[in-house]
Coordinates of N, CA and C in Angstrom, one line a residue:
I1276 N 55.6 -13.9 -32.9 CA 54.6 -14.5 -31.7 C 55.4 -14.4 -30.4
E1277 N 54.5 -14.0 -29.6 CA 54.9 -13.4 -28.4 C 54.3 -14.8 -26.9
G1278 N 55.1 -14.3 -25.9 CA 54.5 -15.0 -24.7 C 55.7 -15.8 -24.0
T1279 N 55.8 -16.0 -22.8 CA 57.0 -16.6 -22.2 C 56.8 -18.2 -22.3
T1280 N 55.5 -19.0 -22.5 CA 55.7 -20.1 -22.3 C 55.6 -20.7 -24.2
V1281 N 55.7 -19.8 -25.1 CA 55.9 -20.2 -26.5 C 57.5 -20.8 -26.7
K1282 N 57.3 -21.9 -27.3 CA 58.7 -22.8 -27.5 C 58.8 -22.9 -28.9
I1283 N 59.3 -22.4 -29.9 CA 59.2 -22.6 -31.5 C 60.2 -23.4 -31.8
G1284 N 60.1 -24.1 -32.8 CA 60.5 -24.8 -33.8 C 60.6 -25.0 -35.0
W1285 N 61.7 -24.8 -35.6 CA 61.8 -24.3 -37.3 C 62.5 -25.0 -38.0
L1286 N 61.6 -26.0 -38.9 CA 62.5 -26.5 -40.0 C 62.6 -25.4 -41.1
R1287 N 63.9 -25.5 -41.6 CA 64.1 -24.6 -42.6 C 64.5 -25.5 -43.9
Q1288 N 64.4 -24.9 -45.0 CA 64.9 -25.6 -46.3 C 66.4 -25.7 -46.4
E1289 N 67.1 -24.9 -45.9 CA 68.8 -25.0 -45.6 C 69.1 -26.2 -44.6
L1290 N 70.5 -26.7 -44.9 CA 70.8 -28.2 -44.2 C 72.6 -27.6 -43.6
D1291 N 72.2 -26.4 -43.2 CA 73.7 -26.1 -42.9 C 73.9 -25.7 -41.5
D1292 N 73.0 -26.3 -40.6 CA 72.9 -26.2 -39.0 C 73.3 -27.7 -38.5
L1293 N 74.1 -28.5 -39.1 CA 74.6 -29.7 -38.8 C 76.1 -30.1 -38.1
D1294 N 76.4 -30.7 -37.6 CA 77.6 -31.0 -37.1 C 78.3 -32.1 -38.0
E1295 N 79.1 -31.9 -39.2 CA 79.4 -33.4 -39.8 C 80.1 -34.1 -39.1
D1296 N 80.8 -33.9 -38.0 CA 81.3 -35.0 -37.4 C 80.7 -35.9 -36.4
Q1297 N 79.6 -35.4 -35.8 CA 78.6 -36.1 -35.3 C 78.3 -37.3 -36.0
R1298 N 77.8 -38.6 -35.2 CA 77.0 -39.5 -35.6 C 75.4 -38.7 -35.5
V1299 N 74.5 -39.8 -36.2 CA 73.3 -39.3 -36.4 C 72.9 -39.8 -34.9
L1300 N 72.7 -40.3 -34.2 CA 72.0 -40.6 -32.8 C 72.8 -39.4 -31.9
D1301 N 74.0 -39.1 -31.8 CA 74.6 -38.1 -31.1 C 73.9 -36.6 -31.6
A1302 N 73.9 -36.5 -32.6 CA 72.9 -35.2 -33.3 C 71.7 -35.3 -32.4
V1303 N 71.2 -36.1 -32.6 CA 69.7 -36.3 -31.8 C 69.9 -36.0 -30.4
E1304 N 70.6 -36.9 -29.9 CA 70.5 -37.1 -28.4 C 71.2 -35.6 -27.8
D1305 N 72.2 -34.6 -28.6 CA 72.3 -33.4 -28.2 C 71.3 -32.4 -28.2
V1306 N 69.8 -32.9 -28.5 CA 68.6 -31.9 -28.5 C 67.9 -32.3 -27.0
A1307 N 67.8 -33.6 -26.9 CA 67.1 -34.1 -26.1 C 67.3 -35.8 -25.9
G1308 N 67.2 -36.6 -24.9 CA 67.4 -38.1 -24.7 C 66.0 -38.7 -25.2
R1309 N 64.7 -38.1 -24.7 CA 63.5 -38.7 -24.7 C 62.3 -37.3 -24.9
I1310 N 61.4 -37.8 -25.7 CA 60.2 -37.0 -25.9 C 59.0 -37.6 -26.2
M1311 N 57.3 -36.7 -25.9 CA 56.5 -37.3 -25.8 C 56.0 -37.0 -27.2
V1312 N 55.5 -38.2 -27.5 CA 54.6 -38.0 -28.8 C 53.1 -38.2 -28.7
G1313 N 52.6 -37.4 -28.8 CA 51.0 -38.1 -28.0 C 51.0 -38.1 -26.8
D1314 N 50.4 -39.4 -26.5 CA 50.7 -39.8 -25.1 C 51.7 -41.2 -24.6
K1315 N 52.6 -40.9 -25.7 CA 53.6 -41.9 -25.7 C 55.2 -41.6 -25.6
E1316 N 55.9 -41.6 -24.8 CA 57.2 -41.7 -24.7 C 58.1 -42.5 -25.6
M1317 N 59.1 -41.7 -26.1 CA 60.1 -42.5 -27.0 C 61.4 -41.7 -26.5
S1318 N 62.5 -42.4 -27.0 CA 63.8 -42.4 -26.9 C 63.9 -41.5 -28.4
A1319 N 65.3 -40.9 -28.2 CA 65.7 -40.5 -29.4 C 66.1 -41.5 -30.4
S1320 N 66.6 -42.6 -29.8 CA 66.8 -43.7 -30.8 C 65.2 -44.0 -31.5
Q1321 N 64.6 -44.3 -30.8 CA 63.0 -44.7 -31.2 C 62.5 -43.5 -32.1
L1322 N 62.6 -42.1 -32.0 CA 62.2 -41.4 -32.8 C 62.8 -41.5 -34.2
A1323 N 64.5 -41.3 -34.0 CA 65.1 -41.6 -35.3 C 64.5 -42.7 -36.0
E1324 N 64.3 -43.8 -35.8 CA 63.8 -44.9 -36.2 C 62.4 -44.8 -36.9
R1325 N 61.7 -44.2 -36.3 CA 60.5 -43.9 -37.1 C 60.6 -42.9 -38.1
L1326 N 61.5 -42.2 -37.9 CA 61.8 -41.2 -39.1 C 62.9 -41.5 -40.1
G1327 N 62.9 -43.1 -40.3 CA 63.7 -43.7 -41.3 C 65.3 -44.2 -41.1
F1328 N 65.9 -43.7 -39.7 CA 67.1 -44.0 -39.4 C 67.2 -45.2 -38.7
T1329 N 67.7 -46.6 -39.2 CA 67.8 -47.8 -38.7 C 69.0 -47.8 -37.6
P1330 N 68.9 -48.6 -36.6 CA 69.9 -48.7 -35.8 C 71.2 -48.7 -36.3
A1331 N 71.6 -49.2 -37.3 CA 73.0 -49.0 -38.0 C 73.2 -47.6 -38.4
K1332 N 72.1 -47.3 -39.0 CA 72.2 -45.8 -39.8 C 72.4 -44.8 -38.7
Q1333 N 71.7 -44.9 -37.5 CA 72.2 -44.0 -36.5 C 73.5 -43.8 -36.2
R1334 N 74.4 -44.7 -36.3 CA 75.8 -44.9 -36.1 C 76.7 -43.9 -37.5
T1335 N 76.1 -43.7 -38.5 CA 76.6 -43.1 -39.3 C 77.0 -41.5 -39.0
P1336 N 78.3 -41.3 -39.5 CA 78.6 -39.5 -39.6 C 77.6 -38.9 -40.3
V1337 N 77.3 -37.8 -39.9 CA 76.4 -36.7 -40.5 C 77.3 -36.5 -42.2
R1338 N 78.4 -36.6 -41.8 CA 79.1 -35.9 -43.4 C 78.8 -37.2 -44.6
D1339 N 78.2 -38.1 -44.0 CA 77.9 -39.2 -45.1 C 76.5 -39.4 -45.4
L1340 N 75.8 -38.5 -44.7 CA 74.3 -38.7 -45.0 C 73.8 -38.0 -46.5
S1341 N 73.1 -38.3 -47.1 CA 72.6 -37.7 -48.4 C 71.7 -36.6 -47.9
G1342 N 71.3 -35.8 -49.0 CA 70.8 -34.6 -48.7 C 69.3 -34.7 -48.1
G1343 N 68.7 -35.7 -48.7 CA 67.4 -36.3 -48.2 C 67.1 -36.6 -46.5
E1344 N 68.6 -37.6 -46.2 CA 68.9 -37.9 -45.0 C 69.1 -36.8 -44.0
R1345 N 69.9 -36.0 -44.3 CA 70.0 -34.7 -43.7 C 68.9 -34.0 -43.4
R1346 N 67.9 -34.1 -44.4 CA 66.8 -33.1 -43.9 C 65.8 -33.9 -43.2
R1347 N 65.9 -35.4 -43.1 CA 65.0 -36.2 -42.1 C 66.0 -36.0 -40.7
L1348 N 67.0 -35.7 -40.7 CA 68.1 -35.7 -39.4 C 67.7 -34.1 -38.9
Q1349 N 67.3 -33.3 -39.4 CA 67.2 -31.9 -39.2 C 65.4 -31.9 -38.9
L1350 N 64.8 -32.5 -38.9 CA 63.4 -32.8 -38.6 C 63.1 -33.6 -37.3
T1351 N 64.3 -34.4 -37.5 CA 64.0 -35.4 -36.0 C 64.5 -34.2 -35.0
R1352 N 65.7 -33.4 -35.0 CA 66.1 -32.7 -34.2 C 65.1 -31.6 -33.8
V1353 N 64.4 -31.2 -34.4 CA 63.5 -30.1 -34.3 C 62.4 -30.5 -33.5
L1354 N 61.7 -32.0 -33.6 CA 60.9 -32.7 -33.0 C 61.3 -32.9 -31.4
M1355 N 62.6 -33.3 -31.6 CA 63.2 -34.0 -30.1 C 63.1 -32.7 -29.3
A1356 N 63.3 -31.3 -29.8 CA 63.0 -30.3 -28.8 C 61.7 -29.7 -28.0
E1357 N 60.5 -30.8 -28.5 CA 59.3 -30.7 -28.3 C 59.0 -29.2 -28.2
P1358 N 58.7 -28.1 -29.4 CA 58.3 -27.0 -29.3 C 56.8 -27.2 -29.5
N1359 N 56.1 -25.9 -29.1 CA 54.8 -26.0 -28.9 C 54.4 -25.2 -29.9
V1360 N 55.1 -24.5 -30.8 CA 54.9 -23.9 -32.2 C 55.9 -24.4 -33.1
L1361 N 55.4 -25.5 -33.9 CA 56.3 -26.2 -35.0 C 55.9 -25.0 -36.5
L1362 N 57.3 -24.4 -37.0 CA 57.3 -23.8 -38.5 C 58.0 -24.7 -39.3
L1363 N 57.3 -25.4 -40.1 CA 57.9 -26.5 -41.2 C 57.5 -25.5 -42.6
D1364 N 58.9 -25.8 -43.3 CA 58.8 -25.4 -44.6 C 59.0 -26.6 -45.4
E1365 N 58.2 -26.9 -46.1 CA 57.9 -28.3 -46.9 C 59.0 -29.4 -46.0
P1366 N 58.2 -29.9 -44.9 CA 58.6 -30.9 -44.2 C 58.8 -32.4 -45.1
T1367 N 58.0 -32.7 -45.9 CA 57.9 -33.7 -46.6 C 58.7 -33.8 -47.8
N1368 N 59.8 -32.8 -48.1 CA 60.4 -33.3 -49.2 C 61.6 -34.3 -48.8
D1369 N 61.7 -35.3 -49.9 CA 62.8 -36.0 -50.3 C 62.5 -37.4 -49.4
L1370 N 61.1 -37.6 -48.9 CA 60.9 -38.3 -47.8 C 60.2 -39.7 -48.7
D1371 N 60.4 -40.9 -48.4 CA 60.0 -42.0 -49.3 C 58.5 -42.5 -48.5
I1372 N 57.8 -43.3 -48.9 CA 56.4 -43.4 -48.3 C 56.1 -44.0 -47.1
D1373 N 57.2 -44.9 -46.4 CA 57.0 -45.2 -45.2 C 57.3 -44.0 -44.2
T1374 N 58.5 -43.5 -44.6 CA 58.8 -42.3 -43.4 C 57.7 -41.3 -43.6
L1375 N 57.2 -40.9 -44.9 CA 56.1 -39.6 -44.9 C 54.9 -40.3 -44.2
Q1376 N 54.5 -41.5 -44.1 CA 53.6 -41.6 -43.2 C 53.9 -41.7 -41.6
Q1377 N 55.0 -41.9 -41.3 CA 55.2 -41.7 -40.0 C 55.4 -40.4 -39.9
V1378 N 55.7 -39.4 -40.4 CA 55.7 -37.8 -40.4 C 54.3 -37.4 -40.2
E1379 N 53.5 -38.0 -41.0 CA 52.2 -37.7 -40.7 C 51.3 -38.0 -39.5
D1380 N 52.1 -39.0 -39.3 CA 51.3 -39.5 -37.7 C 51.6 -38.8 -36.5
I1381 N 53.0 -38.7 -36.7 CA 53.8 -37.8 -35.8 C 53.0 -36.2 -35.8
L1382 N 53.1 -35.7 -36.8 CA 52.5 -34.3 -36.7 C 50.9 -34.1 -36.4
D1383 N 50.2 -35.4 -37.0 CA 48.7 -35.5 -37.0 C 48.4 -35.6 -35.2
S1384 N 49.3 -35.9 -34.4 CA 49.0 -35.9 -33.1 C 49.6 -35.1 -32.1
W1385 N 50.4 -34.0 -32.9 CA 51.5 -33.4 -32.3 C 50.7 -32.0 -31.2
A1386 N 51.2 -32.3 -30.1 CA 50.4 -31.3 -29.0 C 51.0 -29.9 -29.1
G1387 N 50.4 -29.1 -30.0 CA 50.8 -27.9 -30.0 C 50.6 -27.3 -31.4
T1388 N 50.9 -25.9 -31.9 CA 50.4 -25.7 -32.9 C 51.4 -25.6 -34.1
L1389 N 50.9 -25.9 -35.5 CA 51.6 -26.4 -36.7 C 51.4 -25.1 -37.7
V1390 N 52.5 -24.6 -38.1 CA 52.4 -23.5 -39.2 C 53.0 -24.4 -40.2
V1391 N 52.4 -24.8 -41.4 CA 53.2 -25.6 -42.5 C 53.1 -24.9 -43.7
I1392 N 54.0 -24.9 -44.3 CA 54.1 -24.4 -45.8 C 54.6 -25.7 -46.8
S1393 N 53.5 -26.2 -47.5 CA 53.9 -27.1 -48.3 C 53.0 -27.4 -49.6
H1394 N 53.6 -27.8 -50.5 CA 52.7 -28.0 -51.8 C 52.0 -29.9 -51.8
D1395 N 52.2 -30.7 -50.7 CA 51.8 -31.6 -50.6 C 50.6 -31.7 -50.1
R1396 N 49.5 -31.9 -50.8 CA 47.9 -31.7 -50.5 C 47.6 -32.5 -49.1
Y1397 N 47.9 -33.6 -49.6 CA 47.6 -34.7 -48.5 C 48.0 -34.6 -47.1
L1398 N 49.1 -33.9 -46.8 CA 49.8 -33.6 -45.6 C 49.1 -32.3 -45.1
I1399 N 48.6 -31.4 -46.1 CA 48.1 -30.2 -45.6 C 46.5 -30.8 -45.2
E1400 N 46.0 -31.7 -45.8 CA 44.2 -31.9 -45.4 C 44.2 -32.8 -44.3
R1401 N 45.6 -33.6 -44.0 CA 45.4 -34.5 -42.9 C 45.5 -33.7 -41.6
I1402 N 47.0 -32.9 -41.7 CA 47.2 -32.4 -40.4 C 46.8 -31.1 -40.0
C1403 N 46.1 -30.4 -40.8 CA 46.0 -28.8 -40.7 C 44.7 -28.5 -40.6
D1404 N 44.2 -27.7 -39.8 CA 42.7 -27.4 -39.2 C 42.6 -26.0 -40.1
S1405 N 43.2 -25.2 -40.5 CA 42.9 -24.0 -41.2 C 43.7 -23.9 -42.3
T1406 N 43.4 -23.8 -43.6 CA 44.2 -23.3 -44.6 C 44.3 -22.1 -45.1
W1407 N 45.3 -21.6 -45.9 CA 45.7 -20.2 -46.2 C 46.5 -20.2 -47.7
A1408 N 46.3 -19.9 -48.4 CA 47.0 -19.6 -49.7 C 47.3 -18.2 -50.4
L1409 N 48.4 -18.4 -51.3 CA 48.8 -17.2 -52.0 C 48.4 -17.3 -53.5
F1410 N 47.6 -16.1 -53.9 CA 47.2 -16.3 -55.2 C 47.7 -15.4 -55.9
G1411 N 48.9 -14.9 -55.6 CA 49.6 -13.8 -56.6 C 49.2 -12.3 -56.7
D1412 N 48.5 -12.2 -55.6 CA 47.8 -10.7 -55.3 C 48.3 -10.0 -54.1
G1413 N 49.4 -10.4 -53.8 CA 50.1 -9.9 -52.6 C 49.2 -10.1 -50.9
K1414 N 48.5 -11.0 -51.1 CA 47.4 -10.8 -50.0 C 47.6 -12.7 -49.7
L1415 N 47.5 -12.7 -48.2 CA 47.3 -14.1 -47.4 C 45.9 -14.3 -47.5
T1416 N 45.4 -15.3 -48.0 CA 44.0 -15.7 -48.3 C 43.6 -16.9 -47.5
N1417 N 42.3 -16.9 -46.2 CA 42.0 -17.9 -45.6 C 40.9 -18.9 -46.4
L1418 N 40.9 -20.1 -46.5 CA 40.2 -21.2 -47.3 C 39.4 -22.1 -46.3
P1419 N 38.3 -21.6 -45.7 CA 37.5 -22.4 -45.0 C 37.2 -23.9 -45.8
G1420 N 37.3 -23.5 -46.9 CA 37.1 -25.0 -47.8 C 38.1 -25.9 -47.7
G1421 N 39.3 -25.4 -47.4 CA 40.5 -26.2 -47.6 C 41.0 -25.9 -49.1
I1422 N 41.8 -27.3 -49.5 CA 42.4 -27.5 -50.9 C 40.9 -27.7 -51.6
E1423 N 40.0 -28.2 -51.7 CA 38.8 -28.1 -52.6 C 38.9 -26.5 -53.0
Q1424 N 38.8 -25.8 -52.0 CA 38.4 -24.1 -52.2 C 39.3 -23.7 -53.1
Y1425 N 40.9 -24.1 -52.6 CA 41.9 -23.5 -53.4 C 41.8 -23.8 -55.1
L1426 N 41.8 -25.2 -55.2 CA 41.4 -25.5 -56.5 C 40.3 -24.9 -57.3
R1427 N 39.2 -24.9 -56.4 CA 38.0 -23.7 -57.1 C 38.5 -22.6 -57.7
R1428 N 39.0 -22.0 -56.7 CA 39.7 -20.3 -56.8 C 40.6 -20.3 -58.0
R1429 N 41.4 -21.5 -58.2 CA 42.6 -21.4 -59.3 C 41.9 -21.4 -60.5
H1430 N 40.8 -22.3 -60.8 CA 40.0 -22.7 -61.6 C 39.5 -21.4 -62.3
E1431 N 39.1 -20.4 -61.2 CA 38.3 -19.2 -61.6 C 39.3 -18.1 -62.1
L1432 N 40.4 -18.4 -61.2 CA 41.5 -17.3 -62.0 C 41.9 -17.6 -63.4
V1433 N 41.9 -19.0 -63.6 CA 42.3 -19.3 -65.2 C 41.3 -19.2 -65.8
A1434 N 39.9 -19.4 -65.5 CA 38.8 -19.1 -66.4 C 38.9 -17.4 -66.8
S1435 N 39.2 -16.6 -65.7 CA 39.1 -15.4 -65.6 C 40.2 -14.6 -67.1
A1436 N 41.0 -15.5 -66.9 CA 42.4 -15.0 -68.0 C 41.8 -15.3 -69.2
S1437 N 41.1 -16.3 -69.5 CA 40.6 -16.9 -70.5 C 38.9 -16.6 -71.1
P1438 N 38.7 -15.9 -71.9 CA 37.5 -15.2 -71.9 C 36.9 -16.4 -72.8
V1439 N 37.4 -17.3 -73.6 CA 36.7 -18.5 -74.1 C 36.1 -19.8 -73.3
S1440 N 36.8 -19.8 -72.3 CA 36.7 -20.8 -71.1 C 36.1 -20.3 -70.1
A1441 N 35.7 -18.7 -69.8 CA 35.4 -18.6 -68.5 C 33.6 -18.6 -68.6
P1442 N 33.2 -18.7 -69.4 CA 31.6 -19.0 -69.3 C 31.4 -20.6 -68.7
K1443 N 32.1 -21.6 -69.3 CA 32.2 -23.1 -69.1 C 32.7 -22.9 -67.8
Q1444 N 33.7 -22.5 -67.3 CA 34.0 -22.7 -66.3 C 33.1 -22.2 -64.8
A1445 N 32.8 -21.0 -65.2 CA 32.0 -20.2 -64.3 C 30.6 -21.2 -63.9
A1446 N 30.2 -21.8 -65.1 CA 29.1 -22.5 -65.1 C 29.3 -23.8 -64.2
A1447 N 30.5 -24.3 -64.4 CA 30.8 -25.5 -63.4 C 31.2 -25.3 -61.8
V1448 N 31.7 -24.1 -61.7 CA 31.8 -23.7 -60.4 C 30.5 -23.5 -59.6
G1449 N 29.7 -22.7 -60.7 CA 28.3 -22.6 -59.9 C 27.4 -23.5 -59.6
D1450 N 27.5 -24.7 -60.4 CA 26.8 -25.8 -60.1 C 27.4 -26.6 -58.8
S1451 N 28.7 -26.6 -58.9 CA 29.5 -27.0 -57.5 C 29.0 -26.5 -56.5
N1452 N 28.6 -25.2 -56.3 CA 28.3 -24.1 -55.1 C 26.8 -24.5 -54.8
A1453 N 26.0 -24.7 -55.9 CA 24.7 -25.0 -55.9 C 24.3 -26.3 -54.9
E1454 N 25.3 -27.2 -54.6 CA 24.8 -28.3 -54.2 C 24.8 -28.0 -52.7
S1455 N 23.8 -28.7 -51.8 CA 23.8 -28.6 -50.6 C 25.1 -29.3 -49.9
P1456 N 26.0 -28.5 -49.0 CA 26.9 -29.6 -48.4 C 25.7 -30.6 -47.4
R1457 N 26.3 -31.6 -47.4 CA 26.3 -32.8 -46.3 C 26.7 -32.8 -45.2
L1458 N 27.8 -32.2 -45.1 CA 28.8 -31.8 -44.1 C 28.9 -30.8 -43.7
S1459 N 29.3 -30.4 -42.3 CA 29.5 -29.1 -41.9 C 31.3 -29.2 -42.2
A1460 N 32.0 -27.9 -42.1 CA 33.2 -27.8 -42.4 C 34.2 -28.5 -41.7
A1461 N 33.9 -28.8 -40.4 CA 35.0 -29.7 -39.4 C 35.0 -31.1 -39.9
E1462 N 33.5 -31.6 -40.2 CA 33.6 -32.7 -40.4 C 34.2 -33.0 -41.8
H1463 N 33.9 -32.0 -42.7 CA 34.3 -32.4 -44.2 C 36.2 -32.5 -43.8
R1464 N 36.5 -31.9 -43.3 CA 38.3 -31.7 -43.0 C 38.5 -33.2 -42.4
E1465 N 37.8 -33.3 -41.3 CA 38.0 -34.8 -40.8 C 37.5 -36.0 -41.8
A1466 N 36.8 -35.8 -42.8 CA 36.6 -37.0 -43.4 C 38.1 -36.8 -44.8
R1467 N 38.3 -35.6 -45.1 CA 39.4 -35.8 -45.9 C 40.8 -36.1 -45.5
K1468 N 40.7 -36.1 -44.3 CA 42.1 -36.2 -43.2 C 42.2 -38.3 -43.2
T1469 N 40.8 -38.6 -43.1 CA 40.6 -40.3 -43.1 C 40.9 -40.5 -44.4
M1470 N 40.5 -39.7 -45.4 CA 40.6 -40.5 -46.9 C 42.1 -40.0 -47.2
N1471 N 43.1 -39.2 -46.9 CA 44.2 -38.8 -47.4 C 44.9 -40.4 -46.5
R1472 N 44.7 -40.0 -45.5 CA 45.4 -41.4 -44.6 C 45.1 -42.8 -45.1
L1473 N 44.1 -43.0 -45.6 CA 43.7 -44.4 -46.1 C 44.6 -44.4 -47.5
E1474 N 44.5 -43.3 -48.2 CA 45.4 -43.4 -49.6 C 46.7 -43.4 -49.4
R1475 N 47.3 -43.3 -48.3 CA 48.7 -43.4 -48.0 C 48.8 -44.9 -47.6
Q1476 N 48.0 -45.3 -47.0 CA 48.0 -46.6 -46.4 C 47.9 -47.9 -47.4
I1477 N 46.8 -47.4 -48.5 CA 46.6 -48.3 -49.8 C 47.7 -48.1 -50.5
E1478 N 48.4 -47.3 -51.0 CA 49.8 -47.0 -51.6 C 50.9 -47.8 -50.9
Q1479 N 50.8 -47.9 -49.5 CA 52.1 -48.7 -49.1 C 51.8 -50.2 -49.3
L1480 N 50.3 -50.5 -49.0 CA 50.3 -52.1 -49.0 C 50.3 -52.7 -50.5
S1481 N 49.9 -51.6 -51.6 CA 50.1 -52.1 -53.1 C 51.6 -52.0 -52.9
A1482 N 52.5 -51.5 -52.8 CA 53.7 -51.8 -52.6 C 54.1 -52.9 -52.2
K1483 N 53.8 -53.3 -51.1 CA 54.1 -54.5 -50.5 C 53.5 -55.7 -51.1
E1484 N 52.3 -55.7 -51.6 CA 51.7 -56.5 -52.3 C 52.8 -56.9 -53.6
D1485 N 53.0 -55.8 -54.3 CA 53.9 -56.2 -55.4 C 55.4 -56.9 -54.9
K1486 N 55.8 -56.2 -54.1 CA 57.1 -57.0 -53.5 C 56.8 -58.6 -53.3
L1487 N 55.9 -58.7 -52.7 CA 55.6 -60.4 -52.4 C 55.4 -60.9 -53.4
H1488 N 54.8 -60.4 -54.2 CA 54.5 -61.1 -55.7 C 55.8 -61.6 -56.1
A1489 N 56.5 -60.4 -56.2 CA 58.0 -60.8 -56.7 C 58.8 -61.4 -56.1
D1490 N 58.6 -61.5 -54.9 CA 59.6 -62.6 -53.7 C 58.9 -64.2 -54.0
L1491 N 57.8 -64.4 -54.3 CA 57.2 -65.8 -54.6 C 57.6 -66.4 -55.8
V1492 N 57.8 -65.6 -56.8 CA 58.5 -66.1 -58.0 C 60.1 -66.5 -57.5
V1493 N 60.9 -65.4 -57.2 CA 62.1 -66.0 -56.7 C 61.9 -67.1 -55.7
A1494 N 61.0 -67.5 -54.9 CA 60.9 -68.7 -54.0 C 60.4 -69.7 -54.3
A1495 N 60.0 -70.0 -55.7 CA 59.3 -71.1 -56.3 C 60.0 -72.2 -56.1
T1496 N 61.1 -72.6 -55.7 CA 61.5 -74.0 -55.3 C 61.6 -73.9 -53.8
D1497 N 61.4 -73.0 -53.1 CA 61.7 -73.2 -51.7 C 59.9 -73.4 -50.8
P1498 N 59.5 -74.5 -50.7 CA 58.2 -74.5 -50.1 C 57.9 -73.9 -48.9
A1499 N 58.8 -73.9 -48.0 CA 58.5 -73.4 -46.7 C 58.4 -71.7 -46.7
R1500 N 59.4 -71.6 -48.0 CA 59.4 -69.8 -48.0 C 58.2 -69.6 -48.3
L1501 N 57.4 -70.4 -49.9 CA 56.3 -70.0 -50.5 C 54.9 -69.9 -49.3
V1502 N 55.0 -70.9 -48.2 CA 53.9 -70.8 -47.5 C 54.2 -69.7 -46.5
T1503 N 55.3 -69.5 -45.9 CA 55.2 -68.1 -45.3 C 55.2 -66.7 -46.1
L1504 N 55.5 -66.6 -47.5 CA 54.8 -65.2 -48.4 C 53.8 -65.4 -48.4
N1505 N 53.0 -66.5 -48.9 CA 51.6 -66.7 -48.7 C 50.9 -66.2 -47.7
T1506 N 51.3 -66.4 -46.9 CA 50.4 -65.8 -45.4 C 50.6 -64.5 -45.3
E1507 N 51.9 -63.9 -45.8 CA 52.2 -62.5 -46.1 C 51.1 -61.9 -46.6
L1508 N 51.3 -62.4 -47.7 CA 50.5 -61.8 -49.1 C 48.8 -62.0 -48.6
K1509 N 48.3 -62.8 -47.9 CA 47.1 -62.7 -47.8 C 46.6 -61.5 -46.9
S1510 N 47.4 -61.7 -45.8 CA 47.3 -60.6 -44.8 C 47.2 -59.2 -45.5
V1511 N 48.3 -59.0 -46.3 CA 48.4 -57.7 -46.8 C 47.2 -57.4 -47.8
V1512 N 46.8 -58.3 -48.6 CA 45.4 -58.2 -49.4 C 44.2 -58.1 -48.6
E1513 N 44.3 -58.6 -47.5 CA 42.9 -58.5 -46.7 C 43.0 -57.0 -46.5
Q1514 N 44.2 -56.5 -45.7 CA 44.1 -55.2 -45.2 C 44.3 -54.2 -46.2
K1515 N 44.4 -54.3 -47.5 CA 44.2 -53.5 -48.6 C 42.7 -53.4 -49.2
E1516 N 42.0 -54.4 -48.9 CA 40.8 -54.6 -49.3 C 39.8 -53.7 -48.2
T1517 N 40.4 -54.0 -47.0 CA 39.4 -52.9 -46.0 C 39.7 -51.7 -45.5
A1518 N 40.8 -51.2 -46.1 CA 41.2 -50.0 -46.4 C 40.4 -49.2 -47.5
E1519 N 40.6 -50.0 -48.9 CA 39.8 -49.6 -50.0 C 38.2 -49.6 -49.4
A1520 N 37.9 -50.5 -48.7 CA 36.2 -50.5 -48.4 C 36.1 -49.2 -47.6
E1521 N 37.0 -48.7 -46.7 CA 36.9 -47.8 -45.9 C 36.6 -46.2 -46.6
W1522 N 37.7 -46.5 -47.6 CA 37.9 -45.5 -48.5 C 36.7 -45.0 -49.2
L1523 N 36.0 -46.0 -49.9 CA 34.7 -45.9 -50.5 C 33.8 -45.3 -49.7
E1524 N 33.6 -45.5 -48.2 CA 32.5 -45.2 -47.6 C 32.9 -43.8 -47.2
V1525 N 33.8 -43.6 -47.2 CA 34.1 -41.6 -46.8 C 34.1 -40.9 -48.0
A1526 N 34.3 -41.4 -49.1 CA 34.2 -41.0 -50.4 C 32.7 -40.6 -50.6
E1527 N 31.8 -41.5 -50.3 CA 30.4 -41.5 -50.3 C 30.0 -40.2 -49.7
L1528 N 30.8 -40.0 -48.4 CA 30.0 -38.9 -47.6 C 30.2 -37.5 -48.1
L1529 N 31.5 -37.5 -48.9 CA 32.0 -36.3 -49.6 C 31.2 -36.2 -50.8
D1530 N 30.8 -37.1 -51.5 CA 30.1 -36.8 -52.8 C 29.0 -36.0 -52.7

């Protein structure tokens, strides 16, 4: 990549570029104090918190972080440099659901070029406009149809390696390709991004719903706490139902 205006940020798999003696916040602020994410300005502390480091955790020495926490710190530092070309190697490894949602939101609105290597199809479908794959033939293959095209291609390769199942597999692929697409490639990508975002949201809300049900059992003898928990539960259930309805609407467009 060439050009005087190109500023590259690189997230590697290795975790050997962190100062063990620094606190988390110091390690982030060493890169920059503030950053623009989309149209919003954020401090180093705010970005760190979005990526899973609570204010208390930001005071923790780097040496005391787990492997997953170091990975998140490394990503935070890369983003704080505000590169206009981001090279990300498996950026969602070791992330919990809440942090994963935050990372997706940040990358989806990133003002620059992203080159992402990942096995996370939801991440790829949400933040990437162009998908490429390796099929073991020594070539990099462009997939205008995204992950769905990749899966079809993999099925074809498996079928070609298995003479017994090849005719059946080829017929299935042929039937699929015979259908007239209702959406353009760009519209299909956007619909898939929306579905992936909703699936993550539904997963988060389901986890919150389960926790609230458990909390209700514990608070059975505390009337005031029960009222608060019931209100929270009602809100979560309504949000989940809305997200599920939106998901169904988008899914119908992709049928």
